[in-house]
PDB file of C-alpha atoms in Angstrom:
ATOM      1  CA  MET Q 286       0.165  -0.235  -0.014  1.00  0.00           C
ATOM      2  CA  ALA Q 287       2.582   2.361   1.271  1.00  0.00           C
ATOM      3  CA  ASN Q 288       4.654   1.749  -1.900  1.00  0.00           C
ATOM      4  CA  ALA Q 289       2.131   1.991  -4.421  1.00  0.00           C
ATOM      5  CA  GLU Q 290       0.985   5.225  -2.734  1.00  0.00           C
ATOM      6  CA  ILE Q 291       4.535   6.830  -2.708  1.00  0.00           C
ATOM      7  CA  ALA Q 292       4.929   5.888  -6.601  1.00  0.00           C
ATOM      8  CA  LYS Q 293       1.317   7.773  -7.539  1.00  0.00           C
ATOM      9  CA  LYS Q 294       3.192  10.878  -6.001  1.00  0.00           C
ATOM     10  CA  PRO Q 295       4.761  13.495  -8.054  1.00  0.00           C
ATOM     11  CA  LYS Q 296       8.522  14.546  -7.476  1.00  0.00           C
ATOM     12  CA  GLY Q 297       8.746  17.592  -5.358  1.00  0.00           C
ATOM     13  CA  ARG Q 298       5.035  17.877  -4.136  1.00  0.00           C
ATOM     14  CA  LYS Q 299       4.398  20.617  -1.398  1.00  0.00           C
ATOM     15  CA  VAL Q 300       3.150  19.616   1.972  1.00  0.00           C
ATOM     16  CA  ILE Q 301       1.152  21.794   4.099  1.00  0.00           C
ATOM     17  CA  ILE Q 302       2.204  21.829   7.766  1.00  0.00           C
ATOM     18  CA  THR Q 303      -0.781  22.808  10.062  1.00  0.00           C
ATOM     19  CA  CYS Q 304       0.327  23.777  13.823  1.00  0.00           C
ATOM     20  CA  ALA Q 305      -2.948  23.909  15.984  1.00  0.00           C
ATOM     21  CA  VAL Q 306      -1.457  26.205  19.000  1.00  0.00           C
ATOM     22  CA  THR Q 307      -3.430  25.676  21.878  1.00  0.00           C
ATOM     23  CA  GLY Q 308      -6.603  23.819  21.651  1.00  0.00           C
ATOM     24  CA  SER Q 309      -9.264  22.806  24.250  1.00  0.00           C
ATOM     25  CA  VAL Q 310      -7.981  19.294  25.110  1.00  0.00           C
ATOM     26  CA  HIS Q 311      -5.313  20.019  27.221  1.00  0.00           C
ATOM     27  CA  THR Q 312      -5.358  21.879  30.187  1.00  0.00           C
ATOM     28  CA  PRO Q 313      -2.400  24.096  32.248  1.00  0.00           C
ATOM     29  CA  THR Q 314      -1.507  21.479  34.974  1.00  0.00           C
ATOM     30  CA  MET Q 315      -0.447  18.930  32.040  1.00  0.00           C
ATOM     31  CA  THR Q 316       2.148  21.514  31.018  1.00  0.00           C
ATOM     32  CA  PRO Q 317       3.412  24.641  31.949  1.00  0.00           C
ATOM     33  CA  TYR Q 318       4.209  25.738  28.267  1.00  0.00           C
ATOM     34  CA  LEU Q 319       0.560  25.432  26.758  1.00  0.00           C
ATOM     35  CA  PRO Q 320      -0.062  29.280  25.969  1.00  0.00           C
ATOM     36  CA  ILE Q 321      -3.284  30.321  27.356  1.00  0.00           C
ATOM     37  CA  THR Q 322      -3.286  34.403  27.105  1.00  0.00           C
ATOM     38  CA  PRO Q 323      -3.808  36.260  23.956  1.00  0.00           C
ATOM     39  CA  ASP Q 324      -0.391  37.394  23.822  1.00  0.00           C
ATOM     40  CA  GLU Q 325       1.053  34.057  24.193  1.00  0.00           C
ATOM     41  CA  ILE Q 326      -0.815  32.595  21.834  1.00  0.00           C
ATOM     42  CA  ALA Q 327      -0.109  35.060  19.102  1.00  0.00           C
ATOM     43  CA  THR Q 328       3.759  34.836  20.145  1.00  0.00           C
ATOM     44  CA  GLU Q 329       3.195  30.867  19.550  1.00  0.00           C
ATOM     45  CA  SER Q 330       1.731  31.506  16.468  1.00  0.00           C
ATOM     46  CA  ILE Q 331       4.122  33.788  14.853  1.00  0.00           C
ATOM     47  CA  ALA Q 332       7.080  31.758  15.886  1.00  0.00           C
ATOM     48  CA  ALA Q 333       5.455  28.200  14.540  1.00  0.00           C
ATOM     49  CA  ALA Q 334       4.456  30.209  10.957  1.00  0.00           C
ATOM     50  CA  GLU Q 335       8.432  31.367  11.448  1.00  0.00           C
ATOM     51  CA  ALA Q 336       9.306  27.337  11.625  1.00  0.00           C
ATOM     52  CA  GLY Q 337       7.516  26.693   8.669  1.00  0.00           C
ATOM     53  CA  ALA Q 338       3.876  25.896   9.614  1.00  0.00           C
ATOM     54  CA  SER Q 339       1.696  27.268   6.501  1.00  0.00           C
ATOM     55  CA  VAL Q 340      -2.033  27.377   8.183  1.00  0.00           C
ATOM     56  CA  ILE Q 341      -2.188  28.114  11.995  1.00  0.00           C
ATOM     57  CA  HIS Q 342      -5.283  26.642  13.812  1.00  0.00           C
ATOM     58  CA  LEU Q 343      -6.644  28.315  16.627  1.00  0.00           C
ATOM     59  CA  HIS Q 344      -8.758  27.978  19.646  1.00  0.00           C
ATOM     60  CA  ALA Q 345      -9.079  30.865  22.767  1.00  0.00           C
ATOM     61  CA  ARG Q 346      -8.473  30.519  26.568  1.00  0.00           C
ATOM     62  CA  ASP Q 347      -9.655  32.525  29.281  1.00  0.00           C
ATOM     63  CA  PRO Q 348      -6.409  34.479  30.164  1.00  0.00           C
ATOM     64  CA  LYS Q 349      -7.335  34.293  33.656  1.00  0.00           C
ATOM     65  CA  ASP Q 350      -7.129  30.484  33.812  1.00  0.00           C
ATOM     66  CA  GLY Q 351      -6.628  28.979  30.789  1.00  0.00           C
ATOM     67  CA  ARG Q 352     -10.374  27.656  30.482  1.00  0.00           C
ATOM     68  CA  PRO Q 353     -11.654  27.106  26.766  1.00  0.00           C
ATOM     69  CA  THR Q 354     -13.575  30.302  25.792  1.00  0.00           C
ATOM     70  CA  PRO Q 355     -15.678  31.103  22.662  1.00  0.00           C
ATOM     71  CA  ASN Q 356     -15.579  34.852  23.330  1.00  0.00           C
ATOM     72  CA  PRO Q 357     -14.537  36.665  20.108  1.00  0.00           C
ATOM     73  CA  ASP Q 358     -13.219  39.619  21.882  1.00  0.00           C
ATOM     74  CA  VAL Q 359     -10.412  37.337  23.313  1.00  0.00           C
ATOM     75  CA  PHE Q 360      -9.864  35.949  19.817  1.00  0.00           C
ATOM     76  CA  MET Q 361      -9.796  39.814  18.316  1.00  0.00           C
ATOM     77  CA  GLN Q 362      -6.888  40.366  20.824  1.00  0.00           C
ATOM     78  CA  PHE Q 363      -4.762  37.739  18.981  1.00  0.00           C
ATOM     79  CA  LEU Q 364      -5.762  37.327  15.690  1.00  0.00           C
ATOM     80  CA  PRO Q 365      -4.997  40.786  14.120  1.00  0.00           C
ATOM     81  CA  ARG Q 366      -1.497  40.700  15.445  1.00  0.00           C
ATOM     82  CA  ILE Q 367      -1.207  37.156  13.939  1.00  0.00           C
ATOM     83  CA  LYS Q 368      -1.797  38.332  10.963  1.00  0.00           C
ATOM     84  CA  GLN Q 369       0.229  41.653  10.960  1.00  0.00           C
ATOM     85  CA  ASN Q 370       3.396  39.454  11.593  1.00  0.00           C
ATOM     86  CA  THR Q 371       2.681  36.359   9.328  1.00  0.00           C
ATOM     87  CA  ASP Q 372       1.435  35.597   6.154  1.00  0.00           C
ATOM     88  CA  ALA Q 373       0.089  32.225   7.378  1.00  0.00           C
ATOM     89  CA  VAL Q 374      -3.451  31.116   7.060  1.00  0.00           C
ATOM     90  CA  ILE Q 375      -5.441  31.569   9.884  1.00  0.00           C
ATOM     91  CA  ASN Q 376      -7.829  28.749  10.650  1.00  0.00           C
ATOM     92  CA  ILE Q 377     -10.501  28.784  13.369  1.00  0.00           C
ATOM     93  CA  THR Q 378     -12.262  26.036  15.470  1.00  0.00           C
ATOM     94  CA  THR Q 379     -16.097  25.546  15.004  1.00  0.00           C
ATOM     95  CA  GLY Q 380     -15.742  22.538  17.473  1.00  0.00           C
ATOM     96  CA  GLY Q 381     -14.834  24.846  20.413  1.00  0.00           C
ATOM     97  CA  SER Q 382     -14.948  22.602  23.513  1.00  0.00           C
ATOM     98  CA  LEU Q 383     -17.063  20.628  26.183  1.00  0.00           C
ATOM     99  CA  GLY Q 384     -20.212  22.666  26.817  1.00  0.00           C
ATOM    100  CA  MET Q 385     -20.270  25.036  24.268  1.00  0.00           C
ATOM    101  CA  SER Q 386     -23.616  25.626  22.123  1.00  0.00           C
ATOM    102  CA  MET Q 387     -23.353  26.040  18.221  1.00  0.00           C
ATOM    103  CA  ASP Q 388     -24.086  29.967  18.919  1.00  0.00           C
ATOM    104  CA  ASP Q 389     -20.707  29.772  21.008  1.00  0.00           C
ATOM    105  CA  ARG Q 390     -18.682  27.832  18.411  1.00  0.00           C
ATOM    106  CA  LEU Q 391     -19.982  30.075  15.794  1.00  0.00           C
ATOM    107  CA  ALA Q 392     -19.404  33.458  17.283  1.00  0.00           C
ATOM    108  CA  ALA Q 393     -15.966  34.114  16.605  1.00  0.00           C
ATOM    109  CA  PRO Q 394     -15.506  32.598  13.148  1.00  0.00           C
ATOM    110  CA  LEU Q 395     -18.786  34.395  12.438  1.00  0.00           C
ATOM    111  CA  ARG Q 396     -17.277  37.601  13.324  1.00  0.00           C
ATOM    112  CA  ALA Q 397     -13.641  37.069  11.946  1.00  0.00           C
ATOM    113  CA  LYS Q 398     -14.773  35.605   8.331  1.00  0.00           C
ATOM    114  CA  PRO Q 399     -11.359  33.416   8.359  1.00  0.00           C
ATOM    115  CA  GLU Q 400     -10.039  31.807   5.055  1.00  0.00           C
ATOM    116  CA  LEU Q 401     -10.437  28.564   6.940  1.00  0.00           C
ATOM    117  CA  CYS Q 402     -12.265  27.010   9.886  1.00  0.00           C
ATOM    118  CA  SER Q 403     -12.076  23.329  11.323  1.00  0.00           C
ATOM    119  CA  LEU Q 404     -15.480  21.296  11.059  1.00  0.00           C
ATOM    120  CA  ASN Q 405     -16.026  18.153  12.671  1.00  0.00           C
ATOM    121  CA  MET Q 406     -17.635  15.726  10.530  1.00  0.00           C
ATOM    122  CA  GLY Q 407     -19.976  13.646  13.025  1.00  0.00           C
ATOM    123  CA  SER Q 408     -20.927  13.356  16.843  1.00  0.00           C
ATOM    124  CA  MET Q 409     -18.766  11.167  18.860  1.00  0.00           C
ATOM    125  CA  ASN Q 410     -17.419   9.890  22.630  1.00  0.00           C
ATOM    126  CA  PHE Q 411     -14.195  12.175  22.700  1.00  0.00           C
ATOM    127  CA  GLY Q 412     -12.392  10.619  26.169  1.00  0.00           C
ATOM    128  CA  ILE Q 413      -9.835  12.752  27.766  1.00  0.00           C
ATOM    129  CA  PHE Q 414     -10.240  11.717  31.035  1.00  0.00           C
ATOM    130  CA  HIS Q 415      -7.345   9.355  31.374  1.00  0.00           C
ATOM    131  CA  ALA Q 416      -4.979  12.311  30.643  1.00  0.00           C
ATOM    132  CA  GLY Q 417      -5.525  13.140  34.071  1.00  0.00           C
ATOM    133  CA  ASP Q 418      -5.036   9.801  35.980  1.00  0.00           C
ATOM    134  CA  LYS Q 419      -1.400  10.782  37.157  1.00  0.00           C
ATOM    135  CA  ILE Q 420      -2.527  14.452  38.308  1.00  0.00           C
ATOM    136  CA  THR Q 421      -3.228  14.606  41.838  1.00  0.00           C
ATOM    137  CA  ASP Q 422      -2.618  18.336  42.576  1.00  0.00           C
ATOM    138  CA  TRP Q 423      -4.429  20.526  39.762  1.00  0.00           C
ATOM    139  CA  LYS Q 424      -3.746  24.243  39.251  1.00  0.00           C
ATOM    140  CA  TYR Q 425      -7.272  25.472  38.603  1.00  0.00           C
ATOM    141  CA  ASP Q 426     -10.617  24.078  39.788  1.00  0.00           C
ATOM    142  CA  TRP Q 427     -11.935  23.825  36.377  1.00  0.00           C
ATOM    143  CA  GLU Q 428      -9.319  21.292  35.448  1.00  0.00           C
ATOM    144  CA  LYS Q 429     -10.401  18.237  36.868  1.00  0.00           C
ATOM    145  CA  PRO Q 430     -14.107  18.213  36.468  1.00  0.00           C
ATOM    146  CA  TYR Q 431     -13.673  19.253  32.440  1.00  0.00           C
ATOM    147  CA  VAL Q 432     -11.451  16.380  31.879  1.00  0.00           C
ATOM    148  CA  GLU Q 433     -13.539  13.688  34.193  1.00  0.00           C
ATOM    149  CA  LYS Q 434     -16.810  15.148  31.955  1.00  0.00           C
ATOM    150  CA  THR Q 435     -15.510  13.683  28.951  1.00  0.00           C
ATOM    151  CA  ARG Q 436     -16.647   9.922  30.430  1.00  0.00           C
ATOM    152  CA  ASP Q 437     -20.007  10.752  30.159  1.00  0.00           C
ATOM    153  CA  ASN Q 438     -19.908  13.491  27.313  1.00  0.00           C
ATOM    154  CA  ILE Q 439     -20.894  13.317  23.624  1.00  0.00           C
ATOM    155  CA  VAL Q 440     -19.551  16.037  21.254  1.00  0.00           C
ATOM    156  CA  SER Q 441     -22.183  16.730  19.115  1.00  0.00           C
ATOM    157  CA  ASN Q 442     -21.796  17.447  15.412  1.00  0.00           C
ATOM    158  CA  THR Q 443     -25.321  16.512  13.806  1.00  0.00           C
ATOM    159  CA  PHE Q 444     -26.313  16.668  10.164  1.00  0.00           C
ATOM    160  CA  THR Q 445     -28.209  19.834  11.077  1.00  0.00           C
ATOM    161  CA  GLN Q 446     -25.620  21.295  12.818  1.00  0.00           C
ATOM    162  CA  ILE Q 447     -22.695  20.652  10.446  1.00  0.00           C
ATOM    163  CA  GLU Q 448     -25.118  22.240   7.536  1.00  0.00           C
ATOM    164  CA  ARG Q 449     -25.386  25.218   9.587  1.00  0.00           C
ATOM    165  CA  VAL Q 450     -21.713  25.818   9.583  1.00  0.00           C
ATOM    166  CA  ILE Q 451     -21.489  25.097   5.780  1.00  0.00           C
ATOM    167  CA  ARG Q 452     -23.970  27.745   4.912  1.00  0.00           C
ATOM    168  CA  GLU Q 453     -23.167  30.235   7.826  1.00  0.00           C
ATOM    169  CA  LEU Q 454     -19.652  30.209   7.251  1.00  0.00           C
ATOM    170  CA  GLY Q 455     -18.903  28.630   3.741  1.00  0.00           C
ATOM    171  CA  HIS Q 456     -21.682  30.350   1.434  1.00  0.00           C
ATOM    172  CA  GLY Q 457     -22.118  33.278   3.788  1.00  0.00           C
ATOM    173  CA  CYS Q 458     -18.354  34.368   4.418  1.00  0.00           C
ATOM    174  CA  GLY Q 459     -16.570  32.203   1.756  1.00  0.00           C
ATOM    175  CA  THR Q 460     -14.805  30.257   4.512  1.00  0.00           C
ATOM    176  CA  ARG Q 461     -13.444  26.686   3.690  1.00  0.00           C
ATOM    177  CA  PHE Q 462     -13.236  24.038   5.659  1.00  0.00           C
ATOM    178  CA  GLU Q 463     -10.473  21.631   7.677  1.00  0.00           C
ATOM    179  CA  CYS Q 464     -13.068  18.527   7.579  1.00  0.00           C
ATOM    180  CA  GLU Q 465     -12.141  16.751  10.665  1.00  0.00           C
ATOM    181  CA  CYS Q 466     -12.794  13.197  10.154  1.00  0.00           C
ATOM    182  CA  TYR Q 467     -11.923  10.766  13.399  1.00  0.00           C
ATOM    183  CA  ASP Q 468     -13.492   7.505  12.012  1.00  0.00           C
ATOM    184  CA  ILE Q 469     -14.511   6.022   8.600  1.00  0.00           C
ATOM    185  CA  GLY Q 470     -18.202   6.975   9.274  1.00  0.00           C
ATOM    186  CA  HIS Q 471     -16.830  10.575   9.068  1.00  0.00           C
ATOM    187  CA  LEU Q 472     -15.678  10.320   5.699  1.00  0.00           C
ATOM    188  CA  TYR Q 473     -19.066   8.897   4.499  1.00  0.00           C
ATOM    189  CA  THR Q 474     -20.843  12.108   6.310  1.00  0.00           C
ATOM    190  CA  LEU Q 475     -18.345  14.204   4.473  1.00  0.00           C
ATOM    191  CA  ALA Q 476     -19.299  12.689   1.121  1.00  0.00           C
ATOM    192  CA  HIS Q 477     -22.660  13.050   1.423  1.00  0.00           C
ATOM    193  CA  PHE Q 478     -22.563  16.958   1.824  1.00  0.00           C
ATOM    194  CA  LEU Q 479     -20.258  16.896  -1.458  1.00  0.00           C
ATOM    195  CA  ASP Q 480     -22.749  14.983  -3.132  1.00  0.00           C
ATOM    196  CA  ARG Q 481     -25.430  17.763  -1.900  1.00  0.00           C
ATOM    197  CA  LYS Q 482     -23.118  20.101  -3.640  1.00  0.00           C
ATOM    198  CA  LEU Q 483     -23.115  21.946   0.202  1.00  0.00           C
ATOM    199  CA  LEU Q 484     -19.265  21.764  -0.139  1.00  0.00           C
ATOM    200  CA  GLU Q 485     -17.195  21.854  -3.121  1.00  0.00           C
ATOM    201  CA  PRO Q 486     -13.736  20.613  -3.883  1.00  0.00           C
ATOM    202  CA  PRO Q 487     -11.023  20.553  -3.212  1.00  0.00           C
ATOM    203  CA  LEU Q 488     -11.750  19.226   0.224  1.00  0.00           C
ATOM    204  CA  PHE Q 489      -9.313  19.748   2.947  1.00  0.00           C
ATOM    205  CA  VAL Q 490      -9.612  16.512   5.013  1.00  0.00           C
ATOM    206  CA  GLN Q 491      -8.008  16.088   8.339  1.00  0.00           C
ATOM    207  CA  THR Q 492      -7.985  12.226   9.285  1.00  0.00           C
ATOM    208  CA  ILE Q 493      -7.678  12.083  13.137  1.00  0.00           C
ATOM    209  CA  PHE Q 494      -6.152   9.015  14.617  1.00  0.00           C
ATOM    210  CA  GLY Q 495      -5.684   8.225  18.446  1.00  0.00           C
ATOM    211  CA  VAL Q 496      -8.174   9.832  19.792  1.00  0.00           C
ATOM    212  CA  LEU Q 497      -9.982   7.694  22.383  1.00  0.00           C
ATOM    213  CA  GLY Q 498     -13.613   7.131  20.837  1.00  0.00           C
ATOM    214  CA  GLY Q 499     -12.251   7.557  17.329  1.00  0.00           C
ATOM    215  CA  ILE Q 500     -10.096   5.384  14.922  1.00  0.00           C
ATOM    216  CA  GLY Q 501      -7.007   3.920  16.466  1.00  0.00           C
ATOM    217  CA  PRO Q 502      -3.378   5.098  15.929  1.00  0.00           C
ATOM    218  CA  HIS Q 503      -2.366   1.609  14.108  1.00  0.00           C
ATOM    219  CA  PRO Q 504      -0.970   1.941  10.741  1.00  0.00           C
ATOM    220  CA  GLU Q 505      -3.656  -0.088   9.166  1.00  0.00           C
ATOM    221  CA  ASP Q 506      -5.951   2.299  10.603  1.00  0.00           C
ATOM    222  CA  LEU Q 507      -4.219   4.974   8.491  1.00  0.00           C
ATOM    223  CA  ALA Q 508      -4.025   3.053   5.385  1.00  0.00           C
ATOM    224  CA  HIS Q 509      -8.007   2.295   5.419  1.00  0.00           C
ATOM    225  CA  MET Q 510      -8.599   6.050   6.013  1.00  0.00           C
ATOM    226  CA  ARG Q 511      -6.565   6.930   2.674  1.00  0.00           C
ATOM    227  CA  ARG Q 512      -7.940   4.009   0.998  1.00  0.00           C
ATOM    228  CA  THR Q 513     -11.791   5.055   1.989  1.00  0.00           C
ATOM    229  CA  ALA Q 514     -10.828   8.524   1.179  1.00  0.00           C
ATOM    230  CA  ASP Q 515      -9.427   7.855  -2.253  1.00  0.00           C
ATOM    231  CA  ARG Q 516     -12.555   5.776  -3.067  1.00  0.00           C
ATOM    232  CA  LEU Q 517     -14.988   8.651  -2.129  1.00  0.00           C
ATOM    233  CA  PHE Q 518     -13.064  11.894  -3.124  1.00  0.00           C
ATOM    234  CA  GLY Q 519     -10.483  10.814  -5.987  1.00  0.00           C
ATOM    235  CA  ALA Q 520      -8.259  13.388  -6.612  1.00  0.00           C
ATOM    236  CA  ASP Q 521     -10.774  16.266  -5.418  1.00  0.00           C
ATOM    237  CA  TYR Q 522      -9.204  16.490  -2.055  1.00  0.00           C
ATOM    238  CA  GLN Q 523      -5.863  17.262  -0.231  1.00  0.00           C
ATOM    239  CA  TRP Q 524      -5.260  14.718   2.516  1.00  0.00           C
ATOM    240  CA  SER Q 525      -3.643  15.403   6.094  1.00  0.00           C
ATOM    241  CA  ILE Q 526      -2.322  13.708   9.170  1.00  0.00           C
ATOM    242  CA  LEU Q 527      -3.245  14.359  12.469  1.00  0.00           C
ATOM    243  CA  ALA Q 528      -2.387  11.837  15.317  1.00  0.00           C
ATOM    244  CA  ALA Q 529      -2.922  12.752  18.753  1.00  0.00           C
ATOM    245  CA  GLY Q 530      -0.362  12.182  21.925  1.00  0.00           C
ATOM    246  CA  ARG Q 531       2.735  10.051  21.351  1.00  0.00           C
ATOM    247  CA  HIS Q 532       1.440   8.913  17.703  1.00  0.00           C
ATOM    248  CA  GLN Q 533       1.755  12.616  16.474  1.00  0.00           C
ATOM    249  CA  MET Q 534       5.080  12.291  14.708  1.00  0.00           C
ATOM    250  CA  SER Q 535       4.876   8.497  13.984  1.00  0.00           C
ATOM    251  CA  LEU Q 536       1.837   8.674  11.784  1.00  0.00           C
ATOM    252  CA  ALA Q 537       2.154  12.130  10.402  1.00  0.00           C
ATOM    253  CA  THR Q 538       5.562  10.709   9.121  1.00  0.00           C
ATOM    254  CA  MET Q 539       3.997   7.747   7.537  1.00  0.00           C
ATOM    255  CA  GLY Q 540       1.521   9.743   6.220  1.00  0.00           C
ATOM    256  CA  ALA Q 541       3.808  12.087   4.585  1.00  0.00           C
ATOM    257  CA  THR Q 542       4.974   9.135   2.639  1.00  0.00           C
ATOM    258  CA  MET Q 543       1.505   8.277   1.656  1.00  0.00           C
ATOM    259  CA  GLY Q 544       1.036  11.718   0.117  1.00  0.00           C
ATOM    260  CA  ALA Q 545      -0.461  13.537   3.122  1.00  0.00           C
ATOM    261  CA  ASN Q 546      -0.046  16.963   4.340  1.00  0.00           C
ATOM    262  CA  VAL Q 547       0.522  16.979   8.227  1.00  0.00           C
ATOM    263  CA  ARG Q 548      -0.408  18.964  11.153  1.00  0.00           C
ATOM    264  CA  VAL Q 549       1.203  19.167  14.697  1.00  0.00           C
ATOM    265  CA  GLY Q 550       0.896  21.575  17.749  1.00  0.00           C
ATOM    266  CA  LEU Q 551       0.035  21.695  21.370  1.00  0.00           C
ATOM    267  CA  GLU Q 552      -3.523  20.708  20.759  1.00  0.00           C
ATOM    268  CA  ASP Q 553      -2.818  17.541  19.783  1.00  0.00           C
ATOM    269  CA  SER Q 554       0.591  16.609  21.744  1.00  0.00           C
ATOM    270  CA  ILE Q 555       2.198  18.273  24.507  1.00  0.00           C
ATOM    271  CA  TYR Q 556       5.272  16.273  24.031  1.00  0.00           C
ATOM    272  CA  LEU Q 557       8.629  16.467  21.233  1.00  0.00           C
ATOM    273  CA  GLY Q 558       9.463  13.218  22.168  1.00  0.00           C
ATOM    274  CA  PRO Q 559       9.130   9.945  24.867  1.00  0.00           C
ATOM    275  CA  GLY Q 560       9.030  11.947  28.158  1.00  0.00           C
ATOM    276  CA  GLN Q 561       9.918  15.230  26.851  1.00  0.00           C
ATOM    277  CA  LEU Q 562       7.377  18.184  27.149  1.00  0.00           C
ATOM    278  CA  ALA Q 563       7.728  20.481  24.067  1.00  0.00           C
ATOM    279  CA  LYS Q 564       8.429  23.784  25.395  1.00  0.00           C
ATOM    280  CA  SER Q 565       6.662  25.341  22.233  1.00  0.00           C
ATOM    281  CA  ASN Q 566       4.711  24.705  19.109  1.00  0.00           C
ATOM    282  CA  ALA Q 567       7.542  25.911  17.133  1.00  0.00           C
ATOM    283  CA  GLU Q 568       9.658  22.910  18.517  1.00  0.00           C
ATOM    284  CA  GLN Q 569       7.347  20.370  17.031  1.00  0.00           C
ATOM    285  CA  VAL Q 570       7.028  21.918  13.883  1.00  0.00           C
ATOM    286  CA  THR Q 571      10.928  22.201  13.659  1.00  0.00           C
ATOM    287  CA  LYS Q 572      11.043  18.598  14.126  1.00  0.00           C
ATOM    288  CA  ILE Q 573       8.240  17.364  11.604  1.00  0.00           C
ATOM    289  CA  ARG Q 574       9.490  20.092   9.173  1.00  0.00           C
ATOM    290  CA  ALA Q 575      13.350  18.434   9.230  1.00  0.00           C
ATOM    291  CA  ILE Q 576      11.453  15.192   8.959  1.00  0.00           C
ATOM    292  CA  LEU Q 577      10.038  16.102   5.774  1.00  0.00           C
ATOM    293  CA  GLU Q 578      12.922  17.887   4.002  1.00  0.00           C
ATOM    294  CA  ASN Q 579      14.830  14.553   5.200  1.00  0.00           C
ATOM    295  CA  LEU Q 580      12.110  12.584   3.317  1.00  0.00           C
ATOM    296  CA  SER Q 581      12.689  14.451   0.099  1.00  0.00           C
ATOM    297  CA  LEU Q 582       9.560  16.788   0.635  1.00  0.00           C
ATOM    298  CA  GLU Q 583       8.675  20.438   0.099  1.00  0.00           C
ATOM    299  CA  ILE Q 584       7.403  22.279   2.579  1.00  0.00           C
ATOM    300  CA  ALA Q 585       4.272  24.278   1.217  1.00  0.00           C
ATOM    301  CA  THR Q 586       4.523  28.219   1.789  1.00  0.00           C
ATOM    302  CA  PRO Q 587       1.288  29.890   2.866  1.00  0.00           C
ATOM    303  CA  ALA Q 588       0.521  31.351  -0.640  1.00  0.00           C
ATOM    304  CA  GLU Q 589       0.923  27.904  -2.016  1.00  0.00           C
ATOM    305  CA  ALA Q 590      -1.441  26.285   0.582  1.00  0.00           C
ATOM    306  CA  ARG Q 591      -3.973  28.965  -0.288  1.00  0.00           C
ATOM    307  CA  ALA Q 592      -3.500  27.723  -4.017  1.00  0.00           C
ATOM    308  CA  MET Q 593      -3.657  24.183  -2.908  1.00  0.00           C
ATOM    309  CA  LEU Q 594      -6.872  24.517  -0.677  1.00  0.00           C
ATOM    310  CA  LYS Q 595      -8.282  27.131  -3.115  1.00  0.00           C
ATOM    311  CA  LEU Q 596      -8.453  29.924  -0.220  1.00  0.00           C
ATOM    312  CA  LYS Q 597     -10.480  33.338  -0.494  1.00  0.00           C
ATOM    313  CA  GLY Q 598      -7.288  35.320   0.429  1.00  0.00           C
ATOM    314  CA  GLY Q 599      -5.839  36.911   3.497  1.00  0.00           C
ATOM    315  CA  ASP Q 600      -7.261  40.201   2.350  1.00  0.00           C
ATOM    316  CA  GLN Q 601     -10.589  38.813   2.735  1.00  0.00           C
ATOM    317  CA  VAL Q 602     -10.838  38.287   6.395  1.00  0.00           C
ATOM    318  CA  ALA Q 603     -12.794  40.605   8.898  1.00  0.00           C
ATOM    319  CA  PHE Q 604      -9.966  41.078  11.122  1.00  0.00           C
TER     320      PHE Q 604
END
């Protein structure tokens, strides 16, 4: 499978590196390097772009205690600064975090009208409760209940909710989507919206591995997702790999040899290597960039990423 896929790919193809800077999964107690304040998020984003990330994926956090927040005013404290200091594509979450309503999840994207937004392609169990197993002393009182709640919480992304995001952001604002697929069924849901012509190619398909509740991180899981996406979308998509935790670098590398773009960042893993916390997002970007270049793969610039994904351009956003 892998050799056949490699053989299909033209020499010198460009690989998009996405960096997910802070997310809503990890909490401040888990790592002291998690960017929390708008200043920290902006600084980390700019450094990640300078290291080679052409797409920066962003959540916001309450600067007082690091809990995820949907507040557009917080987003607006770092979005303009990142735009002013980099040419990177800015990608805003529509997934938000636990307990956020769809109005919450859409508030910042609808205000910012970005080039790109994430879009989860199905409801799912999303377990992070095991991440707190070895923590006895939490820095903030919200963290432990937040993590434990994932034992009995479903992340909701119904057909109606997905369609709302597509119509309001995609059709209404010209935003395109990083379509996040945590399992095989999510690829078929994406195909459903493509068949209805609510989405148009090229799709940016982010296949996600190793999240408890989604598809696993085995190489055969990766190959199965790729075969299924090829069958459903043919040449009409850009494939990307995101793997959680310790699987981040190994699956990204494997995917890259098979034709994928890659995503790293402290949202997806707080480690740089076994037992070694990443001190910054830029460290992870630098590591995956070196791996890609050692594989004779070329890193896409922001302009090249925009062309590959057919984005509207940084001059068409509202920040």
